[in-house]
Tab-separated table of C-alpha atoms in Angstrom:
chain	number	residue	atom	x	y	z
A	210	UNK	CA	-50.613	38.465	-90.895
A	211	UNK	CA	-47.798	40.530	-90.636
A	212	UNK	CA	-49.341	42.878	-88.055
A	213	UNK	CA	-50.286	39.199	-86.086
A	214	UNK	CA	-45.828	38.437	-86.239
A	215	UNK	CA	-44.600	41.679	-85.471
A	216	UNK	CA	-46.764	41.716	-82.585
A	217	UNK	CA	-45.568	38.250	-81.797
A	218	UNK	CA	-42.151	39.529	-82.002
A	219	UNK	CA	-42.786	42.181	-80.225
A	220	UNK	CA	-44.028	40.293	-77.213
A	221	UNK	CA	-41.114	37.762	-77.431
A	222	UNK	CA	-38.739	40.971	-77.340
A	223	UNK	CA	-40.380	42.420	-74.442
A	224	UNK	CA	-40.662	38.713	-73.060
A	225	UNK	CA	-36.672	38.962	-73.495
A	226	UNK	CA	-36.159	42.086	-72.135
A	227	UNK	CA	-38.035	41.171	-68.969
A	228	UNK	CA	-36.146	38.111	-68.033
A	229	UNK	CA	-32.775	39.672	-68.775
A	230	UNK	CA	-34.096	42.584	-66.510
A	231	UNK	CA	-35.197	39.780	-63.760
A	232	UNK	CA	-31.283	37.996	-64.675
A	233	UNK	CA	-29.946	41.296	-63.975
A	234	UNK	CA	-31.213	42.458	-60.799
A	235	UNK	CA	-31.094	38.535	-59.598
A	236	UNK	CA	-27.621	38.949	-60.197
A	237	UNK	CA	-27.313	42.590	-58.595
A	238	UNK	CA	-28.994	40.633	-55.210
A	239	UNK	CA	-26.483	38.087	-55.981
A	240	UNK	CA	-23.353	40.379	-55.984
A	241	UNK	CA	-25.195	42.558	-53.000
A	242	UNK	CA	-25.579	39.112	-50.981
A	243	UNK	CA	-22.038	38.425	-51.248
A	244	UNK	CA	-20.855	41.787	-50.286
A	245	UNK	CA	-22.910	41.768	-47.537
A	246	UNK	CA	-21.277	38.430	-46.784
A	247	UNK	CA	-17.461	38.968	-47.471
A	248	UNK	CA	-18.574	42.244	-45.365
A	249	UNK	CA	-20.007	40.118	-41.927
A	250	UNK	CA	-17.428	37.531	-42.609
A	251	UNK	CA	-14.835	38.966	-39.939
A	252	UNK	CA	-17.382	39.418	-37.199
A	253	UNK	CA	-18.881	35.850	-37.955
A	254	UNK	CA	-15.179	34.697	-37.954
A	255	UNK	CA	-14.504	36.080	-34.507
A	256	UNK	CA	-18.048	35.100	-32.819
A	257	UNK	CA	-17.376	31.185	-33.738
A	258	UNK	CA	-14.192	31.571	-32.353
A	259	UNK	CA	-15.303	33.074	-29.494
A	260	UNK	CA	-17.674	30.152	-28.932
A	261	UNK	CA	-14.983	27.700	-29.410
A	262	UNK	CA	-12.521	29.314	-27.378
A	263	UNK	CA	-15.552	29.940	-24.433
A	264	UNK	CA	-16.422	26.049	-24.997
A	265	UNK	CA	-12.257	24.672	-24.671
A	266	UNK	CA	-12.439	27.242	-21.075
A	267	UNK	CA	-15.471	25.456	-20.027
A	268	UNK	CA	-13.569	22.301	-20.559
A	269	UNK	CA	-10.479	23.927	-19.202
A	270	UNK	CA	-12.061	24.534	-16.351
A	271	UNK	CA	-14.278	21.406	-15.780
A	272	UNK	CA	-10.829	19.656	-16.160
A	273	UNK	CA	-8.859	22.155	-13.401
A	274	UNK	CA	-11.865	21.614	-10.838
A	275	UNK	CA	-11.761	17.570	-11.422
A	276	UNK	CA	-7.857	18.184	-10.068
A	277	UNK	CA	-8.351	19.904	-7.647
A	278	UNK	CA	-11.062	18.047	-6.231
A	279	UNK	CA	-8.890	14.643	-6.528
A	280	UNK	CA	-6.122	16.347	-5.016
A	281	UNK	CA	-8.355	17.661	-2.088
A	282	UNK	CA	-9.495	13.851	-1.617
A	283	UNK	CA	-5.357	12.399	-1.908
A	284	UNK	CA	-4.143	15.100	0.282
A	285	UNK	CA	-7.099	13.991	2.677
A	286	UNK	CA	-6.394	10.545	2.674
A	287	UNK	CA	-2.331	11.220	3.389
A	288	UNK	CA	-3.378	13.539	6.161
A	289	UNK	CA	-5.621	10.827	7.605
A	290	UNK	CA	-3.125	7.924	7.265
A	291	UNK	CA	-0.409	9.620	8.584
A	292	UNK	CA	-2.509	10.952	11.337
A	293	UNK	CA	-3.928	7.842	12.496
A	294	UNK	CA	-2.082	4.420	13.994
A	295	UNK	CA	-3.644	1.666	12.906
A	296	UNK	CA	-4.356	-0.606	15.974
A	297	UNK	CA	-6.191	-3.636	14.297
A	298	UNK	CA	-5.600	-6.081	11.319
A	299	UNK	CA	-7.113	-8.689	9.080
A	300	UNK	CA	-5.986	-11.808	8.678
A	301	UNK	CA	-6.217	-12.515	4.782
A	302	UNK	CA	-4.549	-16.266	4.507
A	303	UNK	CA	-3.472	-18.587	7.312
A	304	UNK	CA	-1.271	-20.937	6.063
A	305	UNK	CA	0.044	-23.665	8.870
A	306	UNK	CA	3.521	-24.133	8.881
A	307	UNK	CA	4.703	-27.763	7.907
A	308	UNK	CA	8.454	-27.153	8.035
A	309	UNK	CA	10.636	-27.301	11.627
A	310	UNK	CA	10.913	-25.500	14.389
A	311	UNK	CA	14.721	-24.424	13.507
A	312	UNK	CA	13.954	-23.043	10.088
A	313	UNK	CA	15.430	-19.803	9.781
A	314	UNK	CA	13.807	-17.103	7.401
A	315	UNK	CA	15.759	-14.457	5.047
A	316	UNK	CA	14.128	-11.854	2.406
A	317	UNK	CA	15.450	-11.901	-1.052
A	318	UNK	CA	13.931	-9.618	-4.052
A	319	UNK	CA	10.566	-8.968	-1.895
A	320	UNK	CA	9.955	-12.494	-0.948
A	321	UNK	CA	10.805	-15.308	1.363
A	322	UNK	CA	13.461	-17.675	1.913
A	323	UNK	CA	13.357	-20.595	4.211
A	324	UNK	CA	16.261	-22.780	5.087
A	325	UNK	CA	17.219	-25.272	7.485
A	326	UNK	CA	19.700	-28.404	7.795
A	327	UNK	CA	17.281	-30.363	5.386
A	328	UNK	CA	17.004	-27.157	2.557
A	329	UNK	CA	16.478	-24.461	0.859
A	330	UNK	CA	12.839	-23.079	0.017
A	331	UNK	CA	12.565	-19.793	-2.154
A	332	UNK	CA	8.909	-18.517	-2.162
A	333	UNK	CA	6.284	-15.765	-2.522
A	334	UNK	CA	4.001	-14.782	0.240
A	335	UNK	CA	1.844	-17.549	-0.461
A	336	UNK	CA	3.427	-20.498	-3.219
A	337	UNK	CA	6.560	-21.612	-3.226
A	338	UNK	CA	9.197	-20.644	-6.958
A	339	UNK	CA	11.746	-23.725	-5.876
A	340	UNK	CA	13.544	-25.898	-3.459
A	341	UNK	CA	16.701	-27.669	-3.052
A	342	UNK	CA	17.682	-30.257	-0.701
A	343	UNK	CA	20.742	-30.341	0.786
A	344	UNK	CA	21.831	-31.823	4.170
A	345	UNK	CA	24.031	-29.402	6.407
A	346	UNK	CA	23.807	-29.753	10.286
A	347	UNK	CA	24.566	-25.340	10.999
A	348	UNK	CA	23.479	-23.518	7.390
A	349	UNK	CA	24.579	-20.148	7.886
A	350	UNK	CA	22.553	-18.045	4.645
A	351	UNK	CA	24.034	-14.560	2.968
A	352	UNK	CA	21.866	-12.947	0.248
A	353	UNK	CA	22.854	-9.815	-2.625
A	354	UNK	CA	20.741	-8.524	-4.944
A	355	UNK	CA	19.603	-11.879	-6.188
A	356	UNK	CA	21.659	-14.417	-5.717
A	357	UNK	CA	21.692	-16.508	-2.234
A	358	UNK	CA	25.050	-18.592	-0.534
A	359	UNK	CA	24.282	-21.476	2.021
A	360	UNK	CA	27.450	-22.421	3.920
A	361	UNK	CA	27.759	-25.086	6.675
A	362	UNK	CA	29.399	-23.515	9.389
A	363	UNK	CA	32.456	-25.685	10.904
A	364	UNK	CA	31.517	-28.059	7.635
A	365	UNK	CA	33.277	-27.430	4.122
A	366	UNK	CA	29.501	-27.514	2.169
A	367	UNK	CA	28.553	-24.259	-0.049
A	368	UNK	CA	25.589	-23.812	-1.829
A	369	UNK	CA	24.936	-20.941	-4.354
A	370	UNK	CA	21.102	-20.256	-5.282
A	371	UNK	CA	19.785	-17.651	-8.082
A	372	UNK	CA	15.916	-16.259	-7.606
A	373	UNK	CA	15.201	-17.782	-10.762
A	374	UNK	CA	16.935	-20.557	-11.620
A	375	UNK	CA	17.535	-22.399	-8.059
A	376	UNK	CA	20.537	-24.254	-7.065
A	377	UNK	CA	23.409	-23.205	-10.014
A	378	UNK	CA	26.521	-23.433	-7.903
A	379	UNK	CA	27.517	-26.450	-5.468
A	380	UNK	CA	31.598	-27.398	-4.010
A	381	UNK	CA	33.344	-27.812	-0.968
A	382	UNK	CA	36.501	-26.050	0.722
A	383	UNK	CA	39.230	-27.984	1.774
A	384	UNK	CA	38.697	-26.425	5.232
A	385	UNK	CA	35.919	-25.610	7.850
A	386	UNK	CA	33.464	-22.382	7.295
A	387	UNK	CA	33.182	-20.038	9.601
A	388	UNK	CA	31.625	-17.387	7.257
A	389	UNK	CA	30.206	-16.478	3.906
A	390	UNK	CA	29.514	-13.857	1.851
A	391	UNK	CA	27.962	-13.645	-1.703
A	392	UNK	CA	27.865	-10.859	-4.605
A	393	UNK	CA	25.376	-10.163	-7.162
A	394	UNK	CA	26.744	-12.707	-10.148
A	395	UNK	CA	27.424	-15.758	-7.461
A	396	UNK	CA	30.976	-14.527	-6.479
A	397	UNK	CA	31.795	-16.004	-2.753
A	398	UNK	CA	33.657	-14.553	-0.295
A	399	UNK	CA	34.574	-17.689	2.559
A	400	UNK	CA	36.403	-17.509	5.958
A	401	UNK	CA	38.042	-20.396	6.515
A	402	UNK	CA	39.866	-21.845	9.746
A	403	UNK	CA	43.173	-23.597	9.686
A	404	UNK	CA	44.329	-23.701	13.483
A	405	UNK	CA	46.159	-20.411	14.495
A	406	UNK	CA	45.928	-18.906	10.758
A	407	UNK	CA	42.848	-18.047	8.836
A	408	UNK	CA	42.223	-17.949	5.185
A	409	UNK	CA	39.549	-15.481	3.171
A	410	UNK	CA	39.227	-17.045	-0.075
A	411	UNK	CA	36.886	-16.043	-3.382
A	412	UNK	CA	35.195	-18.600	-5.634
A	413	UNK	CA	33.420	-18.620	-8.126
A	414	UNK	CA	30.340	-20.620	-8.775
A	415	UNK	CA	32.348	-23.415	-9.553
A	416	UNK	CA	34.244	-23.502	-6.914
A	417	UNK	CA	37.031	-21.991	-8.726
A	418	UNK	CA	39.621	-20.002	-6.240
A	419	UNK	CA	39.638	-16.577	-7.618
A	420	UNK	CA	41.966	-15.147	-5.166
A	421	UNK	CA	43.021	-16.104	-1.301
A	422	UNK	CA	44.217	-14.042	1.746
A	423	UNK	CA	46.152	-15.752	4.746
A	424	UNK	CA	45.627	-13.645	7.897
A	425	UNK	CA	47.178	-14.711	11.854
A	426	UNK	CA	46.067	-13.311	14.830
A	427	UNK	CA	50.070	-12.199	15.685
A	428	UNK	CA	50.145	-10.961	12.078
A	429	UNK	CA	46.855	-8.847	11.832
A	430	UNK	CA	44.457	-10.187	13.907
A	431	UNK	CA	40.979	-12.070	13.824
A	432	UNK	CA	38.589	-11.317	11.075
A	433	UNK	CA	35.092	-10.173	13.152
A	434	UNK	CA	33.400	-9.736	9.844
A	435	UNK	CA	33.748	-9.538	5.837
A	436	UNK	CA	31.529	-8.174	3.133
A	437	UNK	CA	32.022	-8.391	-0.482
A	438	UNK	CA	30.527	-5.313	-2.936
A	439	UNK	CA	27.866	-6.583	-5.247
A	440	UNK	CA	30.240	-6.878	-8.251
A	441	UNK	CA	32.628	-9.120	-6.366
A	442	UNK	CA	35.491	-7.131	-7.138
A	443	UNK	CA	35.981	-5.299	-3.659
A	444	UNK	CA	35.975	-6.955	-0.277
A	445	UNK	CA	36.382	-5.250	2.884
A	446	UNK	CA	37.421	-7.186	6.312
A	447	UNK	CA	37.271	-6.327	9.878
A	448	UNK	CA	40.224	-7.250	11.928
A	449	UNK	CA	41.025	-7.562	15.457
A	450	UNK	CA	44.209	-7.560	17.247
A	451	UNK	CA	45.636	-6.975	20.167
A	452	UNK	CA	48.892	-4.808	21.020
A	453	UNK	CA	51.007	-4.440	23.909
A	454	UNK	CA	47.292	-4.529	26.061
A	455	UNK	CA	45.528	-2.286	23.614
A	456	UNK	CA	42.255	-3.377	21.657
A	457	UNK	CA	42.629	-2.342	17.805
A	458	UNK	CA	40.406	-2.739	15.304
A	459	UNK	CA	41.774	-2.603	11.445
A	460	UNK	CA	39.375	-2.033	8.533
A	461	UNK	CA	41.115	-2.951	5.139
A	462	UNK	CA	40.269	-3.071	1.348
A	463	UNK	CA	40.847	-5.338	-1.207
A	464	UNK	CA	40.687	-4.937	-4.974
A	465	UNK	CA	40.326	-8.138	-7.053
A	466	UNK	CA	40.647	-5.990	-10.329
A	467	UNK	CA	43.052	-4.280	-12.156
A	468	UNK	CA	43.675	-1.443	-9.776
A	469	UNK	CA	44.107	-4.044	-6.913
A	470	UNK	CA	46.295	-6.053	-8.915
A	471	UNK	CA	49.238	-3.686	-8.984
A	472	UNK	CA	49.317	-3.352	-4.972
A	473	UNK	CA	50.415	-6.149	-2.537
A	474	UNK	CA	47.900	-8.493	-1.412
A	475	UNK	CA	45.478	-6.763	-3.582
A	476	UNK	CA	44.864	-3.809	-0.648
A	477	UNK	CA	44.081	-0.331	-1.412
A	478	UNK	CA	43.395	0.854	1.657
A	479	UNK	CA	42.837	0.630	5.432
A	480	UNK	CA	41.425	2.373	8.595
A	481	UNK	CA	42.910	1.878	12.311
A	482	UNK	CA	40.347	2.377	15.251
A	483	UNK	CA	42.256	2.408	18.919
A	484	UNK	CA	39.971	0.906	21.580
A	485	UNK	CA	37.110	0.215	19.711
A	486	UNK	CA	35.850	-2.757	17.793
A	487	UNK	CA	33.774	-2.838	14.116
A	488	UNK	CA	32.105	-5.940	14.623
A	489	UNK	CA	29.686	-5.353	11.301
A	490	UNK	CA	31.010	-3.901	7.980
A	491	UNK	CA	28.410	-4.033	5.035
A	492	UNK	CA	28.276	-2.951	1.221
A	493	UNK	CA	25.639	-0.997	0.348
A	494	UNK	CA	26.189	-1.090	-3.145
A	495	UNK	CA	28.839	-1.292	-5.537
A	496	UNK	CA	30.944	2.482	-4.520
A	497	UNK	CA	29.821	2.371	-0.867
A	498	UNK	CA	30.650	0.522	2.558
A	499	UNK	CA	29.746	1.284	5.991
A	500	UNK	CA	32.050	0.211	8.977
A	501	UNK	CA	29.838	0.178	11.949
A	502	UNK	CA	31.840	0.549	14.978
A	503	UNK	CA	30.584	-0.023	18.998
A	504	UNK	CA	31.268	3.802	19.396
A	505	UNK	CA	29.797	5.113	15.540
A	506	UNK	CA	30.506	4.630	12.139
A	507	UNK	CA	32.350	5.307	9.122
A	508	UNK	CA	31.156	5.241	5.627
A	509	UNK	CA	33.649	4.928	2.439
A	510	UNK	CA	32.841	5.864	-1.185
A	511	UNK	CA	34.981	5.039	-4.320
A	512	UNK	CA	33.944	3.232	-7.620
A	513	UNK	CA	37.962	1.202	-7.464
A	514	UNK	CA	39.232	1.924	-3.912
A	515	UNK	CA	36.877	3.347	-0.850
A	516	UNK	CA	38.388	6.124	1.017
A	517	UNK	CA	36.775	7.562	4.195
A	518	UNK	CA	33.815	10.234	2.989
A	519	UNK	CA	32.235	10.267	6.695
A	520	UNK	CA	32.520	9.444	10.377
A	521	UNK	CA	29.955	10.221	13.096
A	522	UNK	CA	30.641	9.127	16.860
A	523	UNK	CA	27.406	8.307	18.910
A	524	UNK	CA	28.167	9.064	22.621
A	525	UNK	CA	25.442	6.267	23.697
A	526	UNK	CA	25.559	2.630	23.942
A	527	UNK	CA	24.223	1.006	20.551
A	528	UNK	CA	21.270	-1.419	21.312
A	529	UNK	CA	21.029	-2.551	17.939
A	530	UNK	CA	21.405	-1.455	13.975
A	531	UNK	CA	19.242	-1.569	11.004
A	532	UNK	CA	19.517	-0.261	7.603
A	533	UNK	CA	18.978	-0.474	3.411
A	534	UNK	CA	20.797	0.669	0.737
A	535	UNK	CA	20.185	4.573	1.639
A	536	UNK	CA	19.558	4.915	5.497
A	537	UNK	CA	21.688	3.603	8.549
A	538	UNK	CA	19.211	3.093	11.472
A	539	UNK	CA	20.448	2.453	15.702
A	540	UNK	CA	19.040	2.174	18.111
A	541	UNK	CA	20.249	3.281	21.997
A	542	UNK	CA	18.532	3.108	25.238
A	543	UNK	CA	16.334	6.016	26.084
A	544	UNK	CA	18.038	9.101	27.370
A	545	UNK	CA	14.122	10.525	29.321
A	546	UNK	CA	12.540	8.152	31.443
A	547	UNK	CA	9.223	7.795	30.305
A	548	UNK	CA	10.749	5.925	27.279
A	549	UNK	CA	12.655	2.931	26.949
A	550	UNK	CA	14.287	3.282	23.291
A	551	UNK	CA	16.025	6.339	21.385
A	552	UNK	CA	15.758	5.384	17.206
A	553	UNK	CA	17.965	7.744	14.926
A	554	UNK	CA	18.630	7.192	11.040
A	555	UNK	CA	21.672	8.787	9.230
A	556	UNK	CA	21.763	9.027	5.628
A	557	UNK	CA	24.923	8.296	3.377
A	558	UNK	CA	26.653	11.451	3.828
A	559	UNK	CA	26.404	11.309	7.937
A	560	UNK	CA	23.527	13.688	8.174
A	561	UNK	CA	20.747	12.894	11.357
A	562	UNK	CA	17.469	12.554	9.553
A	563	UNK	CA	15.126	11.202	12.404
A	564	UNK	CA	15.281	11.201	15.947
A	565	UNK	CA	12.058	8.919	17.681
A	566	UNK	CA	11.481	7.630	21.221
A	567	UNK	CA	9.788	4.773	21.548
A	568	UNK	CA	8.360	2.856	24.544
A	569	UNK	CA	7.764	-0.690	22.405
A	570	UNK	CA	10.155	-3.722	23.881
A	571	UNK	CA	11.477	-5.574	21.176
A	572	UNK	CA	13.915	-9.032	20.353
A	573	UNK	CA	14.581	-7.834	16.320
A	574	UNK	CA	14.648	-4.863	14.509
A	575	UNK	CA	14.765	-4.045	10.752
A	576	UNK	CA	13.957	-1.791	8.053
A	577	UNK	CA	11.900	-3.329	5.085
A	578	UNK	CA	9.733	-1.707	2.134
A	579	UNK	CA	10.907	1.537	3.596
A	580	UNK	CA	8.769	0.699	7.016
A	581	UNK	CA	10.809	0.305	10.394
A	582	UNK	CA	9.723	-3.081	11.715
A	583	UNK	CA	10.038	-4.425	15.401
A	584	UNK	CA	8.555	-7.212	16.996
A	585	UNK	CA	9.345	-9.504	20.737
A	586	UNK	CA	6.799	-12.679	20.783
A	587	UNK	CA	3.423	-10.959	21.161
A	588	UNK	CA	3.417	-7.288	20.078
A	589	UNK	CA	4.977	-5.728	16.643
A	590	UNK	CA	5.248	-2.330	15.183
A	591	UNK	CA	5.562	-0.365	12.632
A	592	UNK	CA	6.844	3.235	12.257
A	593	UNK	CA	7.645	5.284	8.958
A	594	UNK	CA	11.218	6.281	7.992
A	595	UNK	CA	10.366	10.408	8.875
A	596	UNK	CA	9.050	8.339	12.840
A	597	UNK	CA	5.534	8.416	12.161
A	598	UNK	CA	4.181	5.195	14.062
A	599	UNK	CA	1.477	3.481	11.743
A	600	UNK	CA	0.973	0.272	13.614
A	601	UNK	CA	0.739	-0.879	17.216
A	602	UNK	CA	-0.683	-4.211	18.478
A	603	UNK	CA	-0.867	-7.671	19.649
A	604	UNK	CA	-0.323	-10.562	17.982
A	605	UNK	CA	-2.588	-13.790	18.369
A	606	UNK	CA	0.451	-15.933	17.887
A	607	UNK	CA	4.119	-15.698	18.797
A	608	UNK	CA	5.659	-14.033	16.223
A	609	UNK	CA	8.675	-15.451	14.876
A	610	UNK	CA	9.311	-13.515	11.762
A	611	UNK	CA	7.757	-10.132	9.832
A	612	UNK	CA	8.155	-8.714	6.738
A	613	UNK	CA	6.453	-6.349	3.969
A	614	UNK	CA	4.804	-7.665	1.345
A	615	UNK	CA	3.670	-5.947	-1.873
A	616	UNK	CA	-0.028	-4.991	-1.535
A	617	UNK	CA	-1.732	-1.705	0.470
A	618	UNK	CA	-0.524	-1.852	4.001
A	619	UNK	CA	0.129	-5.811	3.609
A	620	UNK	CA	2.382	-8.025	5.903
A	621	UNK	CA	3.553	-11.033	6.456
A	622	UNK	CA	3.592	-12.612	10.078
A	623	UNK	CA	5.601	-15.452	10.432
A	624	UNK	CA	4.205	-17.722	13.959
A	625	UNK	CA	5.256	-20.390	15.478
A	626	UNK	CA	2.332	-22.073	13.794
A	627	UNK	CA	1.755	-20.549	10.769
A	628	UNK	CA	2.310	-17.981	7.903
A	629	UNK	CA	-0.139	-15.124	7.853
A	630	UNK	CA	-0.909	-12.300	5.103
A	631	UNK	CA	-2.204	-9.506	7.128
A	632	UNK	CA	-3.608	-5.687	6.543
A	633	UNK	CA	-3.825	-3.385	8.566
A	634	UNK	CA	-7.035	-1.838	9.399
């Protein structure tokens, strides 16, 4: 029996010695595994990062040829529209006109106005925002920004219109109209006839005199035009006279503020042109005013008091003018004779930025959307602001009106008839 459990033993010893042999060499592969590991780790590191980083250029790339190819297919499509003139169109809506034939048309804020002795209507190309009824034999219309005036010329009606709100201002002057101006916030500017002496008065939408000017022809001449900035704090007036047989033409500043407070009759300054007349001055904004005289013009820059910045003189008869808020545009008979019209635009600081010769006969020109616009009964086009010509054609109506409208290459044609949304095609 004792020879049977020492053997037992025995076994169970050896038994024991055998699995902690097999523990310790599965631990030796164990530790060898892992150094074999920690050892690969760094080139294992650096081949998954090379796969990621040769995946991210893949994308890189996929990304850089999707660019280029969409700028490939934009530059193509400037290239092609500036390349081609666009001879046809589509008519999109017809709408027939219901309103009468001496309805007069102005553009406020990208859409329509349409006035006549019986109203006001405000509208988009195709639905009209408001109306207002009024009843004034001669309306005479000014617009800024967004605010509208409707005088009655040789009457003592004014009507003051905001592009949201309709009618918000309404009075009468206590003498006849001969013009209006308006500024951003519904300030007026009114020229007013009293017999030999004339009056340029301010109000306020409530008919409120803000401030008044009396002006004689023997004192310093006949107002040609007026313009009031868009904050209705500066006003600048055109005045003709006539001395000892020569023509003069003043252009003076006023200052409604502060700073024009403290100097008589609120002027701050003034410009004296010999032999020439300034039948059009114009704001162009708040620090900027353009005199445009028959022989040139002058602009003037200040924030409180405009003093001359530039003055070009145009040795050719001016046919007509055009501009926005950063180009001057004129227009002159054509100096080669296989052209009837010269077009130049100036910027702000008197610099020539286009010269273009046209052959097109026209009754109105005007810039609008940043496209040069000209029209006579039957034909219209429509040139870019660098003199690229985009449009040429005939019209199936005559044409009484045309504007841009928001939309790809949209108009609107105004006929005698009707209202049409075009595209060119």
């Amino acid at each position: 029996m004792r020879r049977e459990q020492n053997t037992e033993e025995a076994g169970r010893k050896k038994n024991m010695s055998s699995e902690e042999d097999y523990a310790e060499g599965r631990k030796i592969e164990s530790d060898e595994m892992r150094a074999l590991t920690y050892r690969n780790r760094p080139s294992l590191y650096r081949g998954i990062q090379q796969l990621k980083k040769s995946a991210n250029m893949l994308r890189r790339r996929k990304k850089f040829m999707i660019l280029i190819i969409l700028a490939v297919v934009v530059v193509g499509c400037l290239i092609y529209n500036n390349m081609r003139v666009f001879e046809e169109y589509d008519i999109l809506v017809n709408e027939p006109r219901s309103d009468v034939s001496s309805t007069g048309f102005a553009e406020m804020d990208g859409k329509l106005i349409k006035y006549s002795s019986d109203g006001i209507i405000y509208m988009n190309a195709h639905q009209v925002i408001w109306s207002s009824a009024y009843n004034i034999q001669t309306p005479i219309v000014d617009v800024c920004e967004k605010m509208i005036v409707v005088g009655e010329q040789n009457g003592s009606q004014i009507y003051i219109y905001d592009a949201e709100k309709g009618q918000v201002g309404n009075f009468q002057t206590l003498l006849p109209i001969q013009k209006v101006r308006v500024a951003s916030q519904g300030v007026v500017a009114a020229v007013l006839e009293d017999g030999e002496v004339t009056w340029i008065n301010l109000y306020d939408k409530e008919g409120n005199e803000i401030a008044r000017h009396r002006t004689s022809v023997a004192e310093s001449g006949y107002p040609l035009d007026i313009a009031i900035s868009p904050d209705g704090l500066k006003m600048v007036v055109s005045f003709l006279t006539m001395t000892n047989g020569i023509m003069t033409t003043q252009v003076v500043f006023y200052n409604f503020g502060v700073v024009g407070q403290a100097q008589t009759n609120n002027q701050t300054n003034s410009e004296t042109y010999e032999n020439t007349i300034v039948p059009k001055v114009e704001y162009l904004d708040d620090t900027t005013a353009v005199a445009f005289r028959d022989n040139g013009f002058t602009i003037f820059k200040g924030k409180q008091i405009q003093e001359k910045k530039a003055e070009v003189e145009l040795d050719q008869d001016i046919v007509s003018i055009f501009y926005d808020s950063e180009v001057l545009g004129f227009v002159f008979q054509s100096d080669i004779s296989n052209q009837r019209y010269k077009i130049q635009l100036y910027n702000l600081n008197g610099k020539k930025k286009m010269e273009q010769y046209i052959n097109e006969d026209f009754v109105d020109i005007k810039m609008n959307g940043g496209k040069i616009m000209l029209y006579n009964s039957h034909n219209f086009s429509i040139y870019s602001i660098h003199g690229k010509k985009i449009f040429e054609g005939t019209y199936q109506e005559p044409i009484v009106s045309l504007m841009k409208i928001s939309g790809f290459r949209k108009y609107l044609v105004i006929t005698e008839k009707s209202m049409d949304q075009i595209r060119l095609k």
